PDB file of C-alpha atoms in Angstrom:
ATOM      1  CA  MET A   1      22.474 -20.156  -8.705  1.00  0.00           C
ATOM      2  CA  SER A   2      19.761 -22.771  -9.202  1.00  0.00           C
ATOM      3  CA  SER A   3      16.722 -22.040 -11.350  1.00  0.00           C
ATOM      4  CA  ILE A   4      14.405 -22.088  -8.324  1.00  0.00           C
ATOM      5  CA  ASP A   5      16.611 -19.583  -6.456  1.00  0.00           C
ATOM      6  CA  LEU A   6      16.696 -17.294  -9.480  1.00  0.00           C
ATOM      7  CA  ARG A   7      12.932 -17.488  -9.791  1.00  0.00           C
ATOM      8  CA  LYS A   8      12.481 -16.656  -6.112  1.00  0.00           C
ATOM      9  CA  LYS A   9      14.491 -13.493  -6.686  1.00  0.00           C
ATOM     10  CA  ILE A  10      12.206 -12.533  -9.563  1.00  0.00           C
ATOM     11  CA  VAL A  11       9.153 -13.242  -7.407  1.00  0.00           C
ATOM     12  CA  GLN A  12      10.601 -11.043  -4.650  1.00  0.00           C
ATOM     13  CA  PHE A  13      11.104  -8.202  -7.131  1.00  0.00           C
ATOM     14  CA  THR A  14       7.488  -8.623  -8.292  1.00  0.00           C
ATOM     15  CA  LEU A  15       6.191  -8.619  -4.706  1.00  0.00           C
ATOM     16  CA  GLU A  16       8.029  -5.363  -4.043  1.00  0.00           C
ATOM     17  CA  LYS A  17       6.595  -3.818  -7.210  1.00  0.00           C
ATOM     18  CA  LYS A  18       3.065  -4.917  -6.289  1.00  0.00           C
ATOM     19  CA  GLN A  19       3.478  -3.804  -2.643  1.00  0.00           C
ATOM     20  CA  LEU A  20       3.000  -7.361  -1.426  1.00  0.00           C
ATOM     21  CA  THR A  21       6.105  -7.674   0.704  1.00  0.00           C
ATOM     22  CA  GLY A  22       5.223  -9.001   4.139  1.00  0.00           C
ATOM     23  CA  VAL A  23       2.014 -10.622   2.883  1.00  0.00           C
ATOM     24  CA  LYS A  24       1.628 -14.261   3.887  1.00  0.00           C
ATOM     25  CA  ALA A  25      -0.506 -16.623   1.836  1.00  0.00           C
ATOM     26  CA  ARG A  26      -1.066 -20.310   1.347  1.00  0.00           C
ATOM     27  CA  VAL A  27      -0.529 -21.177  -2.306  1.00  0.00           C
ATOM     28  CA  GLY A  28      -2.113 -23.958  -4.320  1.00  0.00           C
ATOM     29  CA  ILE A  29      -2.058 -25.018  -7.949  1.00  0.00           C
ATOM     30  CA  VAL A  30      -4.824 -26.824  -9.818  1.00  0.00           C
ATOM     31  CA  LEU A  31      -3.631 -28.540 -12.983  1.00  0.00           C
ATOM     32  CA  ASP A  32      -5.867 -29.523 -15.875  1.00  0.00           C
ATOM     33  CA  ILE A  33      -5.036 -33.112 -16.868  1.00  0.00           C
ATOM     34  CA  SER A  34      -7.720 -33.592 -19.515  1.00  0.00           C
ATOM     35  CA  GLY A  35      -6.846 -35.318 -22.785  1.00  0.00           C
ATOM     36  CA  SER A  36      -5.856 -32.137 -24.589  1.00  0.00           C
ATOM     37  CA  MET A  37      -3.137 -31.508 -21.987  1.00  0.00           C
ATOM     38  CA  ARG A  38      -1.283 -34.779 -22.654  1.00  0.00           C
ATOM     39  CA  ASP A  39       1.417 -33.209 -24.828  1.00  0.00           C
ATOM     40  CA  LEU A  40       2.245 -30.538 -22.238  1.00  0.00           C
ATOM     41  CA  TYR A  41       2.755 -33.243 -19.621  1.00  0.00           C
ATOM     42  CA  THR A  42       4.931 -35.443 -21.797  1.00  0.00           C
ATOM     43  CA  ARG A  43       7.076 -32.504 -22.993  1.00  0.00           C
ATOM     44  CA  GLY A  44       7.822 -31.384 -19.432  1.00  0.00           C
ATOM     45  CA  VAL A  45       5.934 -28.086 -19.704  1.00  0.00           C
ATOM     46  CA  VAL A  46       3.716 -28.868 -16.717  1.00  0.00           C
ATOM     47  CA  GLN A  47       6.734 -29.863 -14.620  1.00  0.00           C
ATOM     48  CA  GLU A  48       8.278 -26.466 -15.297  1.00  0.00           C
ATOM     49  CA  VAL A  49       4.997 -24.720 -14.463  1.00  0.00           C
ATOM     50  CA  VAL A  50       5.040 -26.457 -11.073  1.00  0.00           C
ATOM     51  CA  GLU A  51       8.592 -25.220 -10.443  1.00  0.00           C
ATOM     52  CA  ARG A  52       7.693 -21.672 -11.493  1.00  0.00           C
ATOM     53  CA  ILE A  53       4.670 -21.562  -9.173  1.00  0.00           C
ATOM     54  CA  LEU A  54       6.643 -23.203  -6.363  1.00  0.00           C
ATOM     55  CA  ALA A  55       8.846 -20.099  -6.366  1.00  0.00           C
ATOM     56  CA  VAL A  56       5.736 -18.038  -5.568  1.00  0.00           C
ATOM     57  CA  ALA A  57       4.789 -20.374  -2.724  1.00  0.00           C
ATOM     58  CA  ALA A  58       8.333 -20.218  -1.368  1.00  0.00           C
ATOM     59  CA  LYS A  59       8.007 -16.447  -0.922  1.00  0.00           C
ATOM     60  CA  PHE A  60       4.400 -16.371   0.350  1.00  0.00           C
ATOM     61  CA  ASP A  61       4.147 -19.446   2.575  1.00  0.00           C
ATOM     62  CA  ASP A  62       6.060 -19.907   5.835  1.00  0.00           C
ATOM     63  CA  ASN A  63       6.353 -23.607   5.039  1.00  0.00           C
ATOM     64  CA  GLY A  64       7.467 -22.938   1.472  1.00  0.00           C
ATOM     65  CA  SER A  65       5.070 -25.613   0.209  1.00  0.00           C
ATOM     66  CA  LEU A  66       2.741 -25.647  -2.775  1.00  0.00           C
ATOM     67  CA  ASP A  67      -0.546 -27.556  -2.506  1.00  0.00           C
ATOM     68  CA  VAL A  68      -1.414 -29.505  -5.664  1.00  0.00           C
ATOM     69  CA  TRP A  69      -4.557 -30.798  -7.347  1.00  0.00           C
ATOM     70  CA  VAL A  70      -5.076 -32.351 -10.782  1.00  0.00           C
ATOM     71  CA  TYR A  71      -8.400 -32.833 -12.506  1.00  0.00           C
ATOM     72  CA  ASP A  72     -10.145 -34.054 -15.600  1.00  0.00           C
ATOM     73  CA  ASN A  73     -13.653 -35.477 -15.116  1.00  0.00           C
ATOM     74  CA  GLU A  74     -12.344 -36.666 -11.732  1.00  0.00           C
ATOM     75  CA  PHE A  75      -9.824 -35.026  -9.426  1.00  0.00           C
ATOM     76  CA  SER A  76      -6.962 -35.903  -7.098  1.00  0.00           C
ATOM     77  CA  ARG A  77      -5.533 -33.938  -4.193  1.00  0.00           C
ATOM     78  CA  LEU A  78      -1.820 -34.721  -4.308  1.00  0.00           C
ATOM     79  CA  PRO A  79       1.044 -34.332  -1.811  1.00  0.00           C
ATOM     80  CA  SER A  80       2.293 -30.781  -1.442  1.00  0.00           C
ATOM     81  CA  VAL A  81       5.537 -30.012  -3.262  1.00  0.00           C
ATOM     82  CA  THR A  82       8.563 -28.226  -1.767  1.00  0.00           C
ATOM     83  CA  GLU A  83      12.027 -27.211  -2.894  1.00  0.00           C
ATOM     84  CA  ARG A  84      13.314 -30.532  -1.548  1.00  0.00           C
ATOM     85  CA  ASP A  85      11.255 -32.726  -3.865  1.00  0.00           C
ATOM     86  CA  PHE A  86      10.051 -30.795  -6.915  1.00  0.00           C
ATOM     87  CA  GLY A  87      12.562 -32.299  -9.361  1.00  0.00           C
ATOM     88  CA  ASP A  88      10.490 -35.239 -10.654  1.00  0.00           C
ATOM     89  CA  TYR A  89       7.206 -34.240  -9.060  1.00  0.00           C
ATOM     90  CA  VAL A  90       5.005 -34.493 -12.153  1.00  0.00           C
ATOM     91  CA  LYS A  91       6.493 -37.798 -13.280  1.00  0.00           C
ATOM     92  CA  THR A  92       6.358 -39.354  -9.808  1.00  0.00           C
ATOM     93  CA  HIS A  93       3.101 -38.056  -8.377  1.00  0.00           C
ATOM     94  CA  ILE A  94       1.035 -37.582 -11.531  1.00  0.00           C
ATOM     95  CA  LEU A  95       2.140 -39.494 -14.616  1.00  0.00           C
ATOM     96  CA  LYS A  96       3.248 -42.654 -12.778  1.00  0.00           C
ATOM     97  CA  ASN A  97       0.527 -42.438 -10.137  1.00  0.00           C
ATOM     98  CA  GLN A  98      -1.989 -45.169 -10.995  1.00  0.00           C
ATOM     99  CA  SER A  99      -4.603 -43.735  -8.640  1.00  0.00           C
ATOM    100  CA  THR A 100      -4.679 -40.394 -10.466  1.00  0.00           C
ATOM    101  CA  HIS A 101      -7.312 -40.243 -13.205  1.00  0.00           C
ATOM    102  CA  LYS A 102      -5.897 -38.594 -16.305  1.00  0.00           C
ATOM    103  CA  PHE A 103      -6.561 -37.514 -19.883  1.00  0.00           C
ATOM    104  CA  GLY A 104     -10.355 -37.597 -19.715  1.00  0.00           C
ATOM    105  CA  ARG A 105     -12.708 -34.640 -20.199  1.00  0.00           C
ATOM    106  CA  ASN A 106     -12.672 -31.580 -17.961  1.00  0.00           C
ATOM    107  CA  ASN A 107     -15.024 -30.886 -15.033  1.00  0.00           C
ATOM    108  CA  GLU A 108     -13.964 -27.936 -12.863  1.00  0.00           C
ATOM    109  CA  PRO A 109     -16.582 -27.615 -10.059  1.00  0.00           C
ATOM    110  CA  PRO A 110     -15.702 -30.809  -8.100  1.00  0.00           C
ATOM    111  CA  VAL A 111     -12.007 -29.962  -7.774  1.00  0.00           C
ATOM    112  CA  MET A 112     -12.865 -26.376  -6.863  1.00  0.00           C
ATOM    113  CA  GLU A 113     -15.193 -27.619  -4.137  1.00  0.00           C
ATOM    114  CA  ASP A 114     -12.341 -29.736  -2.770  1.00  0.00           C
ATOM    115  CA  VAL A 115     -10.043 -26.718  -2.722  1.00  0.00           C
ATOM    116  CA  ILE A 116     -12.676 -24.802  -0.766  1.00  0.00           C
ATOM    117  CA  ARG A 117     -13.189 -27.755   1.567  1.00  0.00           C
ATOM    118  CA  LYS A 118      -9.486 -27.999   2.395  1.00  0.00           C
ATOM    119  CA  TYR A 119      -8.959 -24.341   3.216  1.00  0.00           C
ATOM    120  CA  THR A 120     -12.275 -23.446   4.847  1.00  0.00           C
ATOM    121  CA  LYS A 121     -13.247 -26.659   6.658  1.00  0.00           C
ATOM    122  CA  GLU A 122     -10.261 -28.930   7.123  1.00  0.00           C
ATOM    123  CA  ASP A 123      -7.820 -26.062   7.784  1.00  0.00           C
ATOM    124  CA  LYS A 124     -10.357 -23.538   9.064  1.00  0.00           C
ATOM    125  CA  LYS A 125      -8.215 -22.514  12.044  1.00  0.00           C
ATOM    126  CA  ASP A 126      -5.634 -21.087   9.635  1.00  0.00           C
ATOM    127  CA  THR A 127      -6.925 -17.657   8.576  1.00  0.00           C
ATOM    128  CA  THR A 128      -4.082 -16.928   6.141  1.00  0.00           C
ATOM    129  CA  PRO A 129      -5.326 -15.847   2.697  1.00  0.00           C
ATOM    130  CA  VAL A 130      -5.205 -18.447  -0.054  1.00  0.00           C
ATOM    131  CA  PHE A 131      -3.836 -17.832  -3.560  1.00  0.00           C
ATOM    132  CA  ILE A 132      -4.906 -20.506  -6.082  1.00  0.00           C
ATOM    133  CA  ILE A 133      -3.364 -20.718  -9.547  1.00  0.00           C
ATOM    134  CA  PHE A 134      -5.733 -22.671 -11.778  1.00  0.00           C
ATOM    135  CA  ILE A 135      -4.203 -23.933 -15.040  1.00  0.00           C
ATOM    136  CA  ASN A 136      -6.659 -24.824 -17.818  1.00  0.00           C
ATOM    137  CA  ASP A 137      -6.472 -25.211 -21.595  1.00  0.00           C
ATOM    138  CA  GLY A 138     -10.045 -24.259 -22.405  1.00  0.00           C
ATOM    139  CA  GLY A 139     -13.626 -25.472 -22.375  1.00  0.00           C
ATOM    140  CA  VAL A 140     -14.371 -24.577 -18.753  1.00  0.00           C
ATOM    141  CA  LEU A 141     -17.860 -25.621 -17.646  1.00  0.00           C
ATOM    142  CA  LYS A 142     -20.335 -22.779 -17.099  1.00  0.00           C
ATOM    143  CA  LEU A 143     -21.131 -24.100 -13.610  1.00  0.00           C
ATOM    144  CA  THR A 144     -17.648 -22.909 -12.640  1.00  0.00           C
ATOM    145  CA  LYS A 145     -19.068 -19.395 -12.357  1.00  0.00           C
ATOM    146  CA  LYS A 146     -21.525 -20.510  -9.678  1.00  0.00           C
ATOM    147  CA  VAL A 147     -18.704 -21.961  -7.598  1.00  0.00           C
ATOM    148  CA  ILE A 148     -16.725 -18.727  -7.902  1.00  0.00           C
ATOM    149  CA  MET A 149     -19.797 -16.717  -6.942  1.00  0.00           C
ATOM    150  CA  LYS A 150     -20.440 -18.842  -3.853  1.00  0.00           C
ATOM    151  CA  ALA A 151     -16.762 -18.739  -2.868  1.00  0.00           C
ATOM    152  CA  ALA A 152     -16.573 -14.932  -2.872  1.00  0.00           C
ATOM    153  CA  VAL A 153     -17.128 -14.888   0.915  1.00  0.00           C
ATOM    154  CA  GLN A 154     -14.145 -17.223   1.463  1.00  0.00           C
ATOM    155  CA  PRO A 155     -10.495 -16.162   1.974  1.00  0.00           C
ATOM    156  CA  ILE A 156      -9.538 -17.618  -1.424  1.00  0.00           C
ATOM    157  CA  PHE A 157      -8.419 -15.789  -4.560  1.00  0.00           C
ATOM    158  CA  TRP A 158      -8.652 -17.730  -7.834  1.00  0.00           C
ATOM    159  CA  GLN A 159      -6.086 -16.845 -10.489  1.00  0.00           C
ATOM    160  CA  PHE A 160      -7.092 -18.699 -13.645  1.00  0.00           C
ATOM    161  CA  VAL A 161      -4.469 -19.182 -16.342  1.00  0.00           C
ATOM    162  CA  GLY A 162      -5.625 -20.193 -19.798  1.00  0.00           C
ATOM    163  CA  ILE A 163      -3.021 -21.847 -22.008  1.00  0.00           C
ATOM    164  CA  GLY A 164      -3.297 -22.738 -25.677  1.00  0.00           C
ATOM    165  CA  ASP A 165      -5.764 -21.339 -28.207  1.00  0.00           C
ATOM    166  CA  SER A 166      -9.006 -23.007 -27.162  1.00  0.00           C
ATOM    167  CA  ASP A 167     -12.300 -21.489 -25.987  1.00  0.00           C
ATOM    168  CA  PHE A 168     -12.028 -19.432 -22.776  1.00  0.00           C
ATOM    169  CA  GLU A 169     -15.431 -17.758 -22.952  1.00  0.00           C
ATOM    170  CA  VAL A 170     -16.394 -18.634 -19.364  1.00  0.00           C
ATOM    171  CA  LEU A 171     -13.115 -17.401 -17.877  1.00  0.00           C
ATOM    172  CA  GLU A 172     -13.031 -14.286 -20.038  1.00  0.00           C
ATOM    173  CA  GLY A 173     -16.328 -13.247 -18.452  1.00  0.00           C
ATOM    174  CA  LEU A 174     -15.070 -13.345 -14.863  1.00  0.00           C
ATOM    175  CA  ASP A 175     -14.439  -9.616 -14.588  1.00  0.00           C
ATOM    176  CA  ASN A 176     -18.024  -8.888 -15.594  1.00  0.00           C
ATOM    177  CA  MET A 177     -19.595 -11.122 -12.953  1.00  0.00           C
ATOM    178  CA  THR A 178     -21.860  -9.187 -10.618  1.00  0.00           C
ATOM    179  CA  GLY A 179     -23.398 -10.023  -7.268  1.00  0.00           C
ATOM    180  CA  ARG A 180     -20.190 -10.900  -5.396  1.00  0.00           C
ATOM    181  CA  VAL A 181     -19.151  -9.258  -2.163  1.00  0.00           C
ATOM    182  CA  VAL A 182     -15.628  -8.964  -3.637  1.00  0.00           C
ATOM    183  CA  ASP A 183     -14.037  -9.743  -6.992  1.00  0.00           C
ATOM    184  CA  ASN A 184     -12.340 -13.026  -6.068  1.00  0.00           C
ATOM    185  CA  ALA A 185     -11.068 -14.239  -9.458  1.00  0.00           C
ATOM    186  CA  ASP A 186      -8.909 -13.149 -12.364  1.00  0.00           C
ATOM    187  CA  PHE A 187      -8.063 -14.639 -15.754  1.00  0.00           C
ATOM    188  CA  VAL A 188      -4.943 -14.348 -17.871  1.00  0.00           C
ATOM    189  CA  HIS A 189      -4.396 -16.014 -21.227  1.00  0.00           C
ATOM    190  CA  LEU A 190      -0.893 -17.243 -22.018  1.00  0.00           C
ATOM    191  CA  ASP A 191      -1.034 -19.044 -25.357  1.00  0.00           C
ATOM    192  CA  ARG A 192       2.357 -20.776 -24.957  1.00  0.00           C
ATOM    193  CA  ILE A 193       3.213 -20.551 -21.272  1.00  0.00           C
ATOM    194  CA  GLU A 194       6.618 -22.129 -21.844  1.00  0.00           C
ATOM    195  CA  GLU A 195       7.611 -19.101 -23.948  1.00  0.00           C
ATOM    196  CA  VAL A 196       6.521 -16.508 -21.367  1.00  0.00           C
ATOM    197  CA  SER A 197       9.362 -15.089 -19.283  1.00  0.00           C
ATOM    198  CA  ASP A 198       9.344 -15.490 -15.516  1.00  0.00           C
ATOM    199  CA  GLU A 199       9.146 -11.712 -15.162  1.00  0.00           C
ATOM    200  CA  GLU A 200       5.984 -11.480 -17.269  1.00  0.00           C
ATOM    201  CA  LEU A 201       4.434 -14.584 -15.707  1.00  0.00           C
ATOM    202  CA  TYR A 202       4.784 -13.371 -12.124  1.00  0.00           C
ATOM    203  CA  ASP A 203       3.722  -9.840 -13.031  1.00  0.00           C
ATOM    204  CA  ARG A 204       0.501 -11.081 -14.590  1.00  0.00           C
ATOM    205  CA  LEU A 205      -0.237 -13.720 -11.956  1.00  0.00           C
ATOM    206  CA  LEU A 206       0.039 -11.188  -9.153  1.00  0.00           C
ATOM    207  CA  ASN A 207      -1.763  -8.343 -10.893  1.00  0.00           C
ATOM    208  CA  GLU A 208      -5.133  -8.501  -9.083  1.00  0.00           C
ATOM    209  CA  PHE A 209      -4.158 -10.304  -5.879  1.00  0.00           C
ATOM    210  CA  PRO A 210      -3.249  -7.025  -4.069  1.00  0.00           C
ATOM    211  CA  SER A 211      -6.627  -5.403  -4.796  1.00  0.00           C
ATOM    212  CA  TRP A 212      -8.440  -8.552  -3.643  1.00  0.00           C
ATOM    213  CA  ILE A 213      -6.521  -8.537  -0.338  1.00  0.00           C
ATOM    214  CA  LYS A 214      -7.488  -4.909   0.231  1.00  0.00           C
ATOM    215  CA  ALA A 215     -11.155  -5.521  -0.612  1.00  0.00           C
ATOM    216  CA  ALA A 216     -11.330  -8.752   1.409  1.00  0.00           C
ATOM    217  CA  LYS A 217      -9.961  -6.956   4.472  1.00  0.00           C
ATOM    218  CA  GLU A 218     -12.487  -4.170   4.062  1.00  0.00           C
ATOM    219  CA  LYS A 219     -15.307  -6.742   3.951  1.00  0.00           C
ATOM    220  CA  GLN A 220     -13.768  -8.637   6.903  1.00  0.00           C
ATOM    221  CA  ILE A 221     -13.268 -11.765   4.802  1.00  0.00           C
ATOM    222  CA  LEU A 222      -9.634 -11.509   5.864  1.00  0.00           C
ATOM    223  CA  LEU A 223      -8.629 -10.524   9.378  1.00  0.00           C
TER     224      LEU A 223
END
């Protein structure tokens, strides 16, 4: 059995445990490509993260595709990845892509605005909920909170994943944010994501998504 097939089985088990079977969602990943992330790209850690999240998309999305963004102080919306072409995705579409800005400083709001634009304006006829996994290694701008606040009325759930041992003060305060119609964001800290088992990763990534779906339906954010 291939690694992606094995991971899909683990995702399925997690969906059953979280009572998410039958739920459809579009899945996207936003990857920090600021200078401090360089080592994780060159060591293949980010490539494996893409494969691990692709397994989630394969179970949630009818098309089995994972939408991809990368960002530092600029951002790029990249081709979606599927089981047919994930093998060298990071090398081909990110590291060797001359049009993709990389290894600068981080600036989260612009890429988040592009995520919102894609799902609520460009693809507005599709009312499927959106599950965004946002990978960051610290130093998130405070303005990120304003974007999350404004996006609370949209059918998008933001699952932030902090990796490494940097400063995650902004993301750690997400659960205490008030004034939103629903709690539309969660944060988990995984110091060395490459050492976290698939079982633990999927369990933690999908921990708050079910409660958001329930609340978003009650507020008619989701149909």
